[in-house]
Amino acid sequence: MDDEPLSEWAERRDAKIGRLRAVPIVSGDGPRASHLHPDAPRAIERWNGHAWEPYAFAADLAEAKRILYPEASTPPTPAPGPARLPLAPGTGRHRKP
């Protein structure tokens, strides 16, 4: 059997430390998928390398996504430079001379 070196396994495990997840707080043993209860409150949990520990609380799915993905809520900044004309004249076969 091909076992991986312990150092590679430790690197892979340590890369996951600090990862966040949102768990819906719903009663019963029903499905806990986020799309089924978008208005349900969420417990935000953080992986510490051994177990998920409480990190934060969100009132609904939208707030949980803002906590989990803060970079998605900021609009991208346009790159400086000359503006490109999308329909500039071309030299291809499909262009009329």
Short mmCIF file of C-alpha atoms in Angstrom, two decimals:
data_model
loop_
_atom_site.label_atom_id
_atom_site.label_comp_id
_atom_site.label_asym_id
_atom_site.label_seq_id
_atom_site.Cartn_x
_atom_site.Cartn_y
_atom_site.Cartn_z
CA MET A 1 0.00 0.00 0.00
CA ASP A 2 1.29 3.47 -0.89
CA ASP A 3 1.21 5.62 2.22
CA GLU A 4 1.85 9.32 1.94
CA PRO A 5 4.55 10.88 4.10
CA LEU A 6 3.37 12.29 7.40
CA SER A 7 4.68 15.75 6.50
CA GLU A 8 2.42 15.93 3.41
CA TRP A 9 -0.58 14.85 5.45
CA ALA A 10 0.21 17.46 8.13
CA GLU A 11 0.50 20.20 5.49
CA ARG A 12 -2.86 19.23 4.01
CA ARG A 13 -4.48 19.16 7.46
CA ASP A 14 -2.98 22.52 8.48
CA ALA A 15 -4.15 24.15 5.25
CA LYS A 16 -7.76 23.62 6.38
CA ILE A 17 -7.32 25.30 9.78
CA GLY A 18 -9.40 28.46 9.96
CA ARG A 19 -11.95 27.33 7.36
CA LEU A 20 -15.49 28.56 8.10
CA ARG A 21 -18.83 26.89 7.50
CA ALA A 22 -22.45 27.88 8.11
CA VAL A 23 -24.79 25.41 9.75
CA PRO A 24 -28.54 26.15 9.73
CA ILE A 25 -30.20 26.08 13.12
CA VAL A 26 -33.39 24.12 12.43
CA SER A 27 -35.36 21.79 14.65
CA GLY A 28 -35.75 18.10 13.94
CA ASP A 29 -33.69 15.61 12.00
CA GLY A 30 -34.72 16.93 8.60
CA PRO A 31 -32.39 18.04 5.84
CA ARG A 32 -29.99 20.82 6.80
CA ALA A 33 -29.12 22.09 3.33
CA SER A 34 -28.79 25.86 3.12
CA HIS A 35 -31.13 26.29 0.16
CA LEU A 36 -34.03 24.61 2.01
CA HIS A 37 -34.19 27.14 4.86
CA PRO A 38 -32.76 30.46 3.58
CA ASP A 39 -34.44 32.46 6.37
CA ALA A 40 -33.27 30.19 9.21
CA PRO A 41 -30.52 31.51 11.50
CA ARG A 42 -27.01 30.11 10.98
CA ALA A 43 -24.23 29.16 13.34
CA ILE A 44 -20.86 29.98 11.78
CA GLU A 45 -18.27 27.39 12.80
CA ARG A 46 -14.48 27.48 12.41
CA TRP A 47 -12.25 24.42 11.93
CA ASN A 48 -9.43 24.40 14.51
CA GLY A 49 -7.62 21.35 13.13
CA HIS A 50 -9.49 18.83 15.25
CA ALA A 51 -13.13 19.90 15.54
CA TRP A 52 -15.60 22.58 14.44
CA GLU A 53 -15.90 25.30 17.10
CA PRO A 54 -18.47 28.14 17.33
CA TYR A 55 -17.23 31.32 15.66
CA ALA A 56 -20.18 33.64 14.92
CA PHE A 57 -23.94 33.83 14.42
CA ALA A 58 -25.88 34.95 11.34
CA ALA A 59 -29.56 35.83 11.16
CA ASP A 60 -30.11 34.27 7.71
CA LEU A 61 -28.36 32.78 4.68
CA ALA A 62 -27.51 36.16 3.12
CA GLU A 63 -25.72 37.36 6.25
CA ALA A 64 -23.91 34.02 6.56
CA LYS A 65 -22.63 34.37 2.98
CA ARG A 66 -21.34 37.88 3.77
CA ILE A 67 -19.35 36.42 6.68
CA LEU A 68 -18.07 33.38 4.76
CA TYR A 69 -17.21 35.23 1.52
CA PRO A 70 -16.29 38.84 2.35
CA GLU A 71 -14.38 39.30 -0.92
CA ALA A 72 -17.56 38.64 -2.95
CA SER A 73 -19.38 41.62 -1.40
CA THR A 74 -16.79 44.19 -2.51
CA PRO A 75 -17.11 45.30 -6.14
CA PRO A 76 -14.08 44.60 -8.32
CA THR A 77 -11.93 47.60 -9.18
CA PRO A 78 -11.45 48.13 -12.91
CA ALA A 79 -7.92 47.77 -14.20
CA PRO A 80 -6.38 51.04 -15.33
CA GLY A 81 -5.51 51.36 -18.97
CA PRO A 82 -6.98 52.31 -22.31
CA ALA A 83 -10.56 51.30 -22.91
CA ARG A 84 -10.88 48.59 -25.55
CA LEU A 85 -13.45 48.98 -28.29
CA PRO A 86 -15.48 45.77 -28.37
CA LEU A 87 -16.47 46.10 -32.05
CA ALA A 88 -13.28 47.55 -33.52
CA PRO A 89 -12.60 46.86 -37.19
CA GLY A 90 -10.85 43.56 -37.68
CA THR A 91 -8.99 41.71 -40.41
CA GLY A 92 -10.64 38.30 -40.13
CA ARG A 93 -12.64 36.55 -42.89
CA HIS A 94 -15.89 37.33 -41.11
CA ARG A 95 -15.23 41.11 -41.34
CA LYS A 96 -16.32 43.12 -44.36
CA PRO A 97 -13.45 45.06 -46.01
#
